[in-house]
């Protein structure tokens, strides 16, 4: 499980850097500044959670039983939260109207919060110092 978590964290980090560079150098000519700001928010949260997964996969303080649900909450949360923000920010450029699925953005945020809460609960229960 740790290997899967670490690999996913690294992939999310790589993609976050690529998408951040795209926002800074390619997207600015295609969409307005509000859309770029939104896109950058998606990138920022993706990178935060890439680091989260790298820490999660590299620690033994969080139990292996809890790592799996935390991993899936983060992965789905990033896809819903950041992914929908990317779609909404570039909506004018795409044939699909991402406004029809904008409701998944807060669901993704809730999943990310749940991952942090589960990790906190497991750390408190574990009582390892």
mmCIF file of N, CA and C in Angstrom:
data_model
loop_
_atom_site.group_PDB
_atom_site.id
_atom_site.type_symbol
_atom_site.label_atom_id
_atom_site.label_comp_id
_atom_site.label_asym_id
_atom_site.label_seq_id
_atom_site.Cartn_x
_atom_site.Cartn_y
_atom_site.Cartn_z
ATOM 1 N N UNK A 1 0.825 -1.205 0.000
ATOM 2 C CA UNK A 1 0.000 0.000 0.000
ATOM 3 C C UNK A 1 0.861 1.259 0.000
ATOM 4 N N UNK A 2 1.941 1.247 0.793
ATOM 5 C CA UNK A 2 2.794 2.437 0.857
ATOM 6 C C UNK A 2 3.366 2.799 -0.514
ATOM 7 N N UNK A 3 3.757 1.787 -1.259
ATOM 8 C CA UNK A 3 4.324 2.025 -2.592
ATOM 9 C C UNK A 3 3.295 2.701 -3.503
ATOM 10 N N UNK A 4 2.058 2.203 -3.482
ATOM 11 C CA UNK A 4 0.981 2.777 -4.298
ATOM 12 C C UNK A 4 0.723 4.232 -3.894
ATOM 13 N N UNK A 5 0.715 4.494 -2.592
ATOM 14 C CA UNK A 5 0.481 5.846 -2.097
ATOM 15 C C UNK A 5 1.614 6.774 -2.536
ATOM 16 N N UNK A 6 2.853 6.313 -2.401
ATOM 17 C CA UNK A 6 4.010 7.125 -2.790
ATOM 18 C C UNK A 6 4.041 7.386 -4.295
ATOM 19 N N UNK A 7 3.763 6.374 -5.095
ATOM 20 C CA UNK A 7 3.747 6.544 -6.552
ATOM 21 C C UNK A 7 2.655 7.526 -6.963
ATOM 22 N N UNK A 8 1.477 7.390 -6.371
ATOM 23 C CA UNK A 8 0.376 8.294 -6.700
ATOM 24 C C UNK A 8 0.718 9.723 -6.279
ATOM 25 N N UNK A 9 1.325 9.885 -5.108
ATOM 26 C CA UNK A 9 1.748 11.214 -4.668
ATOM 27 C C UNK A 9 2.737 11.835 -5.634
ATOM 28 N N UNK A 10 3.691 11.034 -6.093
ATOM 29 C CA UNK A 10 4.684 11.541 -7.049
ATOM 30 C C UNK A 10 4.022 11.920 -8.378
ATOM 31 N N UNK A 11 3.099 11.093 -8.847
ATOM 32 C CA UNK A 11 2.406 11.391 -10.116
ATOM 33 C C UNK A 11 1.568 12.667 -9.984
ATOM 34 N N UNK A 12 0.844 12.806 -8.870
ATOM 35 C CA UNK A 12 0.054 14.031 -8.667
ATOM 36 C C UNK A 12 0.966 15.253 -8.605
ATOM 37 N N UNK A 13 2.142 15.102 -7.999
ATOM 38 C CA UNK A 13 3.100 16.196 -7.943
ATOM 39 C C UNK A 13 3.616 16.577 -9.321
ATOM 40 N N UNK A 14 3.990 15.582 -10.097
ATOM 41 C CA UNK A 14 4.474 15.841 -11.461
ATOM 42 C C UNK A 14 3.403 16.541 -12.291
ATOM 43 N N UNK A 15 2.189 16.008 -12.247
ATOM 44 C CA UNK A 15 1.098 16.615 -13.010
ATOM 45 C C UNK A 15 0.774 18.023 -12.506
ATOM 46 N N UNK A 16 0.889 18.232 -11.202
ATOM 47 C CA UNK A 16 0.647 19.559 -10.645
ATOM 48 C C UNK A 16 1.644 20.585 -11.162
ATOM 49 N N UNK A 17 2.913 20.196 -11.241
ATOM 50 C CA UNK A 17 3.937 21.100 -11.771
ATOM 51 C C UNK A 17 3.663 21.399 -13.251
ATOM 52 N N UNK A 18 3.327 20.372 -14.009
ATOM 53 C CA UNK A 18 3.030 20.558 -15.437
ATOM 54 C C UNK A 18 1.824 21.480 -15.619
ATOM 55 N N UNK A 19 0.756 21.227 -14.858
ATOM 56 C CA UNK A 19 -0.449 22.055 -14.977
ATOM 57 C C UNK A 19 -0.194 23.483 -14.498
ATOM 58 N N UNK A 20 0.628 23.645 -13.467
ATOM 59 C CA UNK A 20 0.979 24.983 -13.005
ATOM 60 C C UNK A 20 1.748 25.752 -14.063
ATOM 61 N N UNK A 21 2.680 25.074 -14.732
ATOM 62 C CA UNK A 21 3.437 25.715 -15.817
ATOM 63 C C UNK A 21 2.510 26.074 -16.973
ATOM 64 N N UNK A 22 1.576 25.186 -17.275
ATOM 65 C CA UNK A 22 0.596 25.461 -18.333
ATOM 66 C C UNK A 22 -0.231 26.698 -17.990
ATOM 67 N N UNK A 23 -0.654 26.799 -16.728
ATOM 68 C CA UNK A 23 -1.445 27.961 -16.308
ATOM 69 C C UNK A 23 -0.641 29.246 -16.438
ATOM 70 N N UNK A 24 0.631 29.174 -16.102
ATOM 71 C CA UNK A 24 1.473 30.375 -16.118
ATOM 72 C C UNK A 24 1.908 30.787 -17.520
ATOM 73 N N UNK A 25 2.081 29.822 -18.404
ATOM 74 C CA UNK A 25 2.685 30.140 -19.695
ATOM 75 C C UNK A 25 1.797 29.900 -20.920
ATOM 76 N N UNK A 26 0.787 29.065 -20.804
ATOM 77 C CA UNK A 26 -0.035 28.760 -21.976
ATOM 78 C C UNK A 26 -1.468 29.231 -21.835
ATOM 79 N N UNK A 27 -1.987 29.121 -20.645
ATOM 80 C CA UNK A 27 -3.397 29.413 -20.420
ATOM 81 C C UNK A 27 -3.688 30.911 -20.402
ATOM 82 N N UNK A 28 -2.692 31.699 -20.033
ATOM 83 C CA UNK A 28 -2.918 33.140 -19.888
ATOM 84 C C UNK A 28 -3.379 33.814 -21.176
ATOM 85 N N UNK A 29 -3.061 33.234 -22.308
ATOM 86 C CA UNK A 29 -3.467 33.801 -23.601
ATOM 87 C C UNK A 29 -4.865 33.345 -24.021
ATOM 88 N N UNK A 30 -5.404 32.346 -23.308
ATOM 89 C CA UNK A 30 -6.650 31.722 -23.741
ATOM 90 C C UNK A 30 -7.863 32.062 -22.883
ATOM 91 N N UNK A 31 -7.637 32.372 -21.606
ATOM 92 C CA UNK A 31 -8.755 32.639 -20.695
ATOM 93 C C UNK A 31 -8.461 33.900 -19.879
ATOM 94 N N UNK A 32 -9.471 34.401 -19.171
ATOM 95 C CA UNK A 32 -9.277 35.628 -18.387
ATOM 96 C C UNK A 32 -8.541 35.338 -17.075
ATOM 97 N N UNK A 33 -8.206 36.388 -16.373
ATOM 98 C CA UNK A 33 -7.399 36.257 -15.151
ATOM 99 C C UNK A 33 -8.148 35.534 -14.032
ATOM 100 N N UNK A 34 -9.470 35.686 -13.964
ATOM 101 C CA UNK A 34 -10.244 34.955 -12.951
ATOM 102 C C UNK A 34 -10.161 33.453 -13.182
ATOM 103 N N UNK A 35 -10.208 33.043 -14.439
ATOM 104 C CA UNK A 35 -10.103 31.620 -14.763
ATOM 105 C C UNK A 35 -8.718 31.088 -14.408
ATOM 106 N N UNK A 36 -7.691 31.876 -14.647
ATOM 107 C CA UNK A 36 -6.329 31.458 -14.293
ATOM 108 C C UNK A 36 -6.198 31.322 -12.781
ATOM 109 N N UNK A 37 -6.765 32.273 -12.038
ATOM 110 C CA UNK A 37 -6.733 32.202 -10.574
ATOM 111 C C UNK A 37 -7.420 30.927 -10.084
ATOM 112 N N UNK A 38 -8.564 30.598 -10.662
ATOM 113 C CA UNK A 38 -9.274 29.367 -10.301
ATOM 114 C C UNK A 38 -8.434 28.139 -10.635
ATOM 115 N N UNK A 39 -7.863 28.127 -11.825
ATOM 116 C CA UNK A 39 -7.034 27.005 -12.263
ATOM 117 C C UNK A 39 -5.872 26.814 -11.292
ATOM 118 N N UNK A 40 -5.240 27.924 -10.900
ATOM 119 C CA UNK A 40 -4.116 27.854 -9.958
ATOM 120 C C UNK A 40 -4.540 27.323 -8.594
ATOM 121 N N UNK A 41 -5.789 27.591 -8.196
ATOM 122 C CA UNK A 41 -6.312 27.022 -6.950
ATOM 123 C C UNK A 41 -6.369 25.499 -7.059
ATOM 124 N N UNK A 42 -6.836 25.005 -8.185
ATOM 125 C CA UNK A 42 -6.853 23.557 -8.407
ATOM 126 C C UNK A 42 -5.459 22.965 -8.343
ATOM 127 N N UNK A 43 -4.502 23.635 -8.956
ATOM 128 C CA UNK A 43 -3.105 23.168 -8.942
ATOM 129 C C UNK A 43 -2.580 23.154 -7.513
ATOM 130 N N UNK A 44 -2.826 24.233 -6.772
ATOM 131 C CA UNK A 44 -2.324 24.339 -5.400
ATOM 132 C C UNK A 44 -2.847 23.183 -4.534
ATOM 133 N N UNK A 45 -4.143 22.921 -4.602
ATOM 134 C CA UNK A 45 -4.709 21.846 -3.794
ATOM 135 C C UNK A 45 -4.223 20.476 -4.261
ATOM 136 N N UNK A 46 -4.006 20.317 -5.544
ATOM 137 C CA UNK A 46 -3.452 19.055 -6.032
ATOM 138 C C UNK A 46 -2.051 18.849 -5.458
ATOM 139 N N UNK A 47 -1.234 19.892 -5.462
ATOM 140 C CA UNK A 47 0.122 19.773 -4.932
ATOM 141 C C UNK A 47 0.122 19.553 -3.424
ATOM 142 N N UNK A 48 -0.775 20.243 -2.695
ATOM 143 C CA UNK A 48 -0.874 19.998 -1.249
ATOM 144 C C UNK A 48 -1.122 18.514 -0.984
ATOM 145 N N UNK A 49 -2.019 17.943 -1.767
ATOM 146 C CA UNK A 49 -2.398 16.554 -1.513
ATOM 147 C C UNK A 49 -1.409 15.549 -2.091
ATOM 148 N N UNK A 50 -0.598 15.974 -3.052
ATOM 149 C CA UNK A 50 0.528 15.138 -3.485
ATOM 150 C C UNK A 50 1.496 14.984 -2.319
ATOM 151 N N UNK A 51 1.805 16.106 -1.655
ATOM 152 C CA UNK A 51 2.682 16.046 -0.473
ATOM 153 C C UNK A 51 2.041 15.239 0.643
ATOM 154 N N UNK A 52 0.743 15.407 0.815
ATOM 155 C CA UNK A 52 0.003 14.639 1.821
ATOM 156 C C UNK A 52 0.216 13.140 1.594
ATOM 157 N N UNK A 53 0.068 12.699 0.356
ATOM 158 C CA UNK A 53 0.240 11.280 0.049
ATOM 159 C C UNK A 53 1.688 10.842 0.256
ATOM 160 N N UNK A 54 2.645 11.682 -0.077
ATOM 161 C CA UNK A 54 4.054 11.324 0.141
ATOM 162 C C UNK A 54 4.345 11.164 1.630
ATOM 163 N N UNK A 55 3.774 12.025 2.434
ATOM 164 C CA UNK A 55 3.941 11.894 3.890
ATOM 165 C C UNK A 55 3.226 10.649 4.383
ATOM 166 N N UNK A 56 2.004 10.445 3.931
ATOM 167 C CA UNK A 56 1.214 9.276 4.344
ATOM 168 C C UNK A 56 1.936 7.976 4.004
ATOM 169 N N UNK A 57 2.463 7.883 2.790
ATOM 170 C CA UNK A 57 3.146 6.665 2.374
ATOM 171 C C UNK A 57 4.477 6.452 3.063
ATOM 172 N N UNK A 58 5.054 7.524 3.586
ATOM 173 C CA UNK A 58 6.362 7.420 4.209
ATOM 174 C C UNK A 58 6.342 7.319 5.721
ATOM 175 N N UNK A 59 5.151 7.293 6.309
ATOM 176 C CA UNK A 59 5.073 7.235 7.768
ATOM 177 C C UNK A 59 4.526 5.897 8.245
ATOM 178 N N UNK A 60 4.966 5.505 9.405
ATOM 179 C CA UNK A 60 4.419 4.296 10.029
ATOM 180 C C UNK A 60 3.485 4.658 11.175
ATOM 181 N N UNK A 61 3.310 5.937 11.421
ATOM 182 C CA UNK A 61 2.433 6.375 12.506
ATOM 183 C C UNK A 61 0.966 6.110 12.162
ATOM 184 N N UNK A 62 0.611 6.262 10.896
ATOM 185 C CA UNK A 62 -0.755 5.969 10.453
ATOM 186 C C UNK A 62 -0.822 4.477 10.127
ATOM 187 N N UNK A 63 -1.846 3.802 10.652
ATOM 188 C CA UNK A 63 -1.955 2.348 10.467
ATOM 189 C C UNK A 63 -2.201 1.992 9.006
ATOM 190 N N UNK A 64 -1.726 0.821 8.621
ATOM 191 C CA UNK A 64 -1.940 0.347 7.248
ATOM 192 C C UNK A 64 -3.421 0.206 6.934
ATOM 193 N N UNK A 65 -4.222 -0.198 7.926
ATOM 194 C CA UNK A 65 -5.668 -0.341 7.714
ATOM 195 C C UNK A 65 -6.326 0.988 7.363
ATOM 196 N N UNK A 66 -5.792 2.077 7.889
ATOM 197 C CA UNK A 66 -6.385 3.386 7.644
ATOM 198 C C UNK A 66 -5.822 4.052 6.388
ATOM 199 N N UNK A 67 -4.641 3.637 5.958
ATOM 200 C CA UNK A 67 -4.030 4.262 4.789
ATOM 201 C C UNK A 67 -4.867 4.068 3.521
ATOM 202 N N UNK A 68 -5.474 2.914 3.392
ATOM 203 C CA UNK A 68 -6.253 2.641 2.180
ATOM 204 C C UNK A 68 -7.436 3.592 2.034
ATOM 205 N N UNK A 69 -8.308 3.735 3.045
ATOM 206 C CA UNK A 69 -9.420 4.680 2.863
ATOM 207 C C UNK A 69 -8.942 6.126 2.714
ATOM 208 N N UNK A 70 -7.887 6.496 3.423
ATOM 209 C CA UNK A 70 -7.351 7.854 3.286
ATOM 210 C C UNK A 70 -6.856 8.070 1.857
ATOM 211 N N UNK A 71 -6.125 7.092 1.329
ATOM 212 C CA UNK A 71 -5.609 7.168 -0.034
ATOM 213 C C UNK A 71 -6.740 7.394 -1.039
ATOM 214 N N UNK A 72 -7.801 6.599 -0.947
ATOM 215 C CA UNK A 72 -8.895 6.720 -1.909
ATOM 216 C C UNK A 72 -9.673 8.028 -1.731
ATOM 217 N N UNK A 73 -9.823 8.484 -0.506
ATOM 218 C CA UNK A 73 -10.477 9.773 -0.290
ATOM 219 C C UNK A 73 -9.674 10.899 -0.933
ATOM 220 N N UNK A 74 -8.350 10.862 -0.772
ATOM 221 C CA UNK A 74 -7.498 11.894 -1.376
ATOM 222 C C UNK A 74 -7.545 11.803 -2.893
ATOM 223 N N UNK A 75 -7.389 10.612 -3.433
ATOM 224 C CA UNK A 75 -7.360 10.458 -4.885
ATOM 225 C C UNK A 75 -8.668 10.922 -5.529
ATOM 226 N N UNK A 76 -9.788 10.447 -5.022
ATOM 227 C CA UNK A 76 -11.084 10.849 -5.577
ATOM 228 C C UNK A 76 -11.344 12.327 -5.296
ATOM 229 N N UNK A 77 -10.942 12.777 -4.106
ATOM 230 C CA UNK A 77 -11.113 14.183 -3.755
ATOM 231 C C UNK A 77 -10.361 15.108 -4.695
ATOM 232 N N UNK A 78 -9.113 14.768 -5.029
ATOM 233 C CA UNK A 78 -8.328 15.595 -5.947
ATOM 234 C C UNK A 78 -8.947 15.575 -7.342
ATOM 235 N N UNK A 79 -9.368 14.408 -7.782
ATOM 236 C CA UNK A 79 -9.988 14.314 -9.109
ATOM 237 C C UNK A 79 -11.254 15.178 -9.162
ATOM 238 N N UNK A 80 -12.100 15.065 -8.140
ATOM 239 C CA UNK A 80 -13.341 15.842 -8.115
ATOM 240 C C UNK A 80 -13.061 17.329 -7.924
ATOM 241 N N UNK A 81 -12.243 17.667 -6.926
ATOM 242 C CA UNK A 81 -12.022 19.069 -6.594
ATOM 243 C C UNK A 81 -11.174 19.767 -7.655
ATOM 244 N N UNK A 82 -9.939 19.342 -7.781
ATOM 245 C CA UNK A 82 -9.039 20.006 -8.732
ATOM 246 C C UNK A 82 -9.487 19.779 -10.167
ATOM 247 N N UNK A 83 -9.883 18.551 -10.481
ATOM 248 C CA UNK A 83 -10.303 18.239 -11.846
ATOM 249 C C UNK A 83 -11.477 19.087 -12.298
ATOM 250 N N UNK A 84 -12.466 19.254 -11.426
ATOM 251 C CA UNK A 84 -13.612 20.075 -11.815
ATOM 252 C C UNK A 84 -13.224 21.546 -11.933
ATOM 253 N N UNK A 85 -12.308 22.006 -11.089
ATOM 254 C CA UNK A 85 -11.840 23.391 -11.199
ATOM 255 C C UNK A 85 -11.104 23.589 -12.518
ATOM 256 N N UNK A 86 -10.276 22.621 -12.902
ATOM 257 C CA UNK A 86 -9.591 22.725 -14.201
ATOM 258 C C UNK A 86 -10.610 22.832 -15.333
ATOM 259 N N UNK A 87 -11.627 22.002 -15.263
ATOM 260 C CA UNK A 87 -12.661 22.027 -16.290
ATOM 261 C C UNK A 87 -13.431 23.334 -16.310
ATOM 262 N N UNK A 88 -13.805 23.818 -15.136
ATOM 263 C CA UNK A 88 -14.556 25.070 -15.054
ATOM 264 C C UNK A 88 -13.720 26.259 -15.529
ATOM 265 N N UNK A 89 -12.438 26.255 -15.189
ATOM 266 C CA UNK A 89 -11.568 27.373 -15.584
ATOM 267 C C UNK A 89 -11.324 27.413 -17.086
ATOM 268 N N UNK A 90 -11.365 26.267 -17.710
ATOM 269 C CA UNK A 90 -11.121 26.191 -19.166
ATOM 270 C C UNK A 90 -12.415 25.903 -19.929
ATOM 271 N N UNK A 91 -13.545 26.114 -19.290
ATOM 272 C CA UNK A 91 -14.846 25.775 -19.866
ATOM 273 C C UNK A 91 -15.062 26.404 -21.240
ATOM 274 N N UNK A 92 -14.602 27.629 -21.414
ATOM 275 C CA UNK A 92 -14.806 28.334 -22.689
ATOM 276 C C UNK A 92 -14.026 27.687 -23.837
ATOM 277 N N UNK A 93 -13.024 26.901 -23.509
ATOM 278 C CA UNK A 93 -12.173 26.283 -24.536
ATOM 279 C C UNK A 93 -12.624 24.884 -24.936
ATOM 280 N N UNK A 94 -13.538 24.311 -24.164
ATOM 281 C CA UNK A 94 -13.898 22.903 -24.331
ATOM 282 C C UNK A 94 -15.319 22.747 -24.860
ATOM 283 N N UNK A 95 -15.585 21.614 -25.477
ATOM 284 C CA UNK A 95 -16.929 21.361 -25.995
ATOM 285 C C UNK A 95 -17.888 20.905 -24.893
ATOM 286 N N UNK A 96 -17.364 20.314 -23.819
ATOM 287 C CA UNK A 96 -18.204 19.866 -22.700
ATOM 288 C C UNK A 96 -18.426 21.038 -21.756
ATOM 289 N N UNK A 97 -19.641 21.223 -21.299
ATOM 290 C CA UNK A 97 -19.953 22.301 -20.359
ATOM 291 C C UNK A 97 -19.749 21.797 -18.930
ATOM 292 N N UNK A 98 -18.630 22.167 -18.343
ATOM 293 C CA UNK A 98 -18.299 21.701 -16.999
ATOM 294 C C UNK A 98 -19.192 22.304 -15.926
ATOM 295 N N UNK A 99 -19.956 23.320 -16.274
ATOM 296 C CA UNK A 99 -20.884 23.900 -15.296
ATOM 297 C C UNK A 99 -21.950 22.894 -14.899
ATOM 298 N N UNK A 100 -22.204 21.914 -15.764
ATOM 299 C CA UNK A 100 -23.220 20.894 -15.449
ATOM 300 C C UNK A 100 -22.749 19.933 -14.364
ATOM 301 N N UNK A 101 -21.443 19.858 -14.131
ATOM 302 C CA UNK A 101 -20.917 18.957 -13.095
ATOM 303 C C UNK A 101 -20.167 19.730 -12.005
ATOM 304 N N UNK A 102 -20.436 21.024 -11.914
ATOM 305 C CA UNK A 102 -19.762 21.866 -10.917
ATOM 306 C C UNK A 102 -20.060 21.416 -9.491
ATOM 307 N N UNK A 103 -21.165 20.702 -9.288
ATOM 308 C CA UNK A 103 -21.523 20.235 -7.951
ATOM 309 C C UNK A 103 -20.495 19.267 -7.363
ATOM 310 N N UNK A 104 -19.633 18.678 -8.204
ATOM 311 C CA UNK A 104 -18.645 17.742 -7.655
ATOM 312 C C UNK A 104 -17.457 18.461 -6.999
ATOM 313 N N UNK A 105 -17.302 19.752 -7.251
ATOM 314 C CA UNK A 105 -16.200 20.493 -6.624
ATOM 315 C C UNK A 105 -16.303 20.452 -5.097
ATOM 316 N N UNK A 106 -17.433 20.839 -4.504
ATOM 317 C CA UNK A 106 -17.507 20.762 -3.035
ATOM 318 C C UNK A 106 -17.500 19.328 -2.501
ATOM 319 N N UNK A 107 -17.990 18.384 -3.294
ATOM 320 C CA UNK A 107 -17.917 16.979 -2.872
ATOM 321 C C UNK A 107 -16.449 16.569 -2.766
ATOM 322 N N UNK A 108 -15.649 16.961 -3.760
ATOM 323 C CA UNK A 108 -14.216 16.680 -3.718
ATOM 324 C C UNK A 108 -13.556 17.321 -2.509
ATOM 325 N N UNK A 109 -13.932 18.562 -2.212
ATOM 326 C CA UNK A 109 -13.391 19.232 -1.032
ATOM 327 C C UNK A 109 -13.749 18.506 0.246
ATOM 328 N N UNK A 110 -14.983 18.026 0.331
ATOM 329 C CA UNK A 110 -15.419 17.268 1.504
ATOM 330 C C UNK A 110 -14.627 15.968 1.644
ATOM 331 N N UNK A 111 -14.366 15.284 0.540
ATOM 332 C CA UNK A 111 -13.572 14.053 0.582
ATOM 333 C C UNK A 111 -12.150 14.334 1.074
ATOM 334 N N UNK A 112 -11.578 15.450 0.644
ATOM 335 C CA UNK A 112 -10.234 15.819 1.097
ATOM 336 C C UNK A 112 -10.236 16.107 2.602
ATOM 337 N N UNK A 113 -11.245 16.821 3.073
ATOM 338 C CA UNK A 113 -11.360 17.083 4.511
ATOM 339 C C UNK A 113 -11.493 15.775 5.273
ATOM 340 N N UNK A 114 -12.310 14.862 4.763
ATOM 341 C CA UNK A 114 -12.502 13.561 5.424
ATOM 342 C C UNK A 114 -11.188 12.793 5.528
ATOM 343 N N UNK A 115 -10.350 12.874 4.502
ATOM 344 C CA UNK A 115 -9.050 12.199 4.540
ATOM 345 C C UNK A 115 -8.199 12.740 5.674
ATOM 346 N N UNK A 116 -8.160 14.050 5.814
ATOM 347 C CA UNK A 116 -7.384 14.660 6.901
ATOM 348 C C UNK A 116 -7.946 14.262 8.260
ATOM 349 N N UNK A 117 -9.263 14.245 8.384
ATOM 350 C CA UNK A 117 -9.898 13.868 9.652
ATOM 351 C C UNK A 117 -9.581 12.416 10.000
ATOM 352 N N UNK A 118 -9.678 11.513 9.012
ATOM 353 C CA UNK A 118 -9.342 10.107 9.275
ATOM 354 C C UNK A 118 -7.903 9.949 9.714
ATOM 355 N N UNK A 119 -7.001 10.686 9.087
ATOM 356 C CA UNK A 119 -5.609 10.598 9.482
ATOM 357 C C UNK A 119 -5.433 11.100 10.913
ATOM 358 N N UNK A 120 -6.068 12.214 11.250
ATOM 359 C CA UNK A 120 -5.977 12.747 12.609
ATOM 360 C C UNK A 120 -6.511 11.754 13.630
ATOM 361 N N UNK A 121 -7.670 11.180 13.354
ATOM 362 C CA UNK A 121 -8.259 10.197 14.276
ATOM 363 C C UNK A 121 -7.315 9.017 14.470
ATOM 364 N N UNK A 122 -6.735 8.522 13.386
ATOM 365 C CA UNK A 122 -5.834 7.366 13.487
ATOM 366 C C UNK A 122 -4.571 7.717 14.278
ATOM 367 N N UNK A 123 -4.053 8.899 14.076
ATOM 368 C CA UNK A 123 -2.856 9.314 14.825
ATOM 369 C C UNK A 123 -3.177 9.413 16.311
ATOM 370 N N UNK A 124 -4.328 9.978 16.640
ATOM 371 C CA UNK A 124 -4.728 10.105 18.048
ATOM 372 C C UNK A 124 -4.937 8.727 18.673
ATOM 373 N N UNK A 125 -5.576 7.827 17.955
ATOM 374 C CA UNK A 125 -5.827 6.468 18.473
ATOM 375 C C UNK A 125 -4.553 5.656 18.622
ATOM 376 N N UNK A 126 -3.613 5.875 17.717
ATOM 377 C CA UNK A 126 -2.388 5.096 17.678
ATOM 378 C C UNK A 126 -1.513 5.333 18.915
ATOM 379 N N UNK A 127 -1.480 6.540 19.416
ATOM 380 C CA UNK A 127 -0.725 6.903 20.610
ATOM 381 C C UNK A 127 0.756 6.581 20.512
ATOM 382 N N UNK A 128 1.292 6.575 19.301
ATOM 383 C CA UNK A 128 2.728 6.357 19.096
ATOM 384 C C UNK A 128 3.407 7.715 19.152
ATOM 385 N N UNK A 129 4.522 7.758 19.860
ATOM 386 C CA UNK A 129 5.225 9.041 19.975
ATOM 387 C C UNK A 129 6.538 9.026 19.252
#
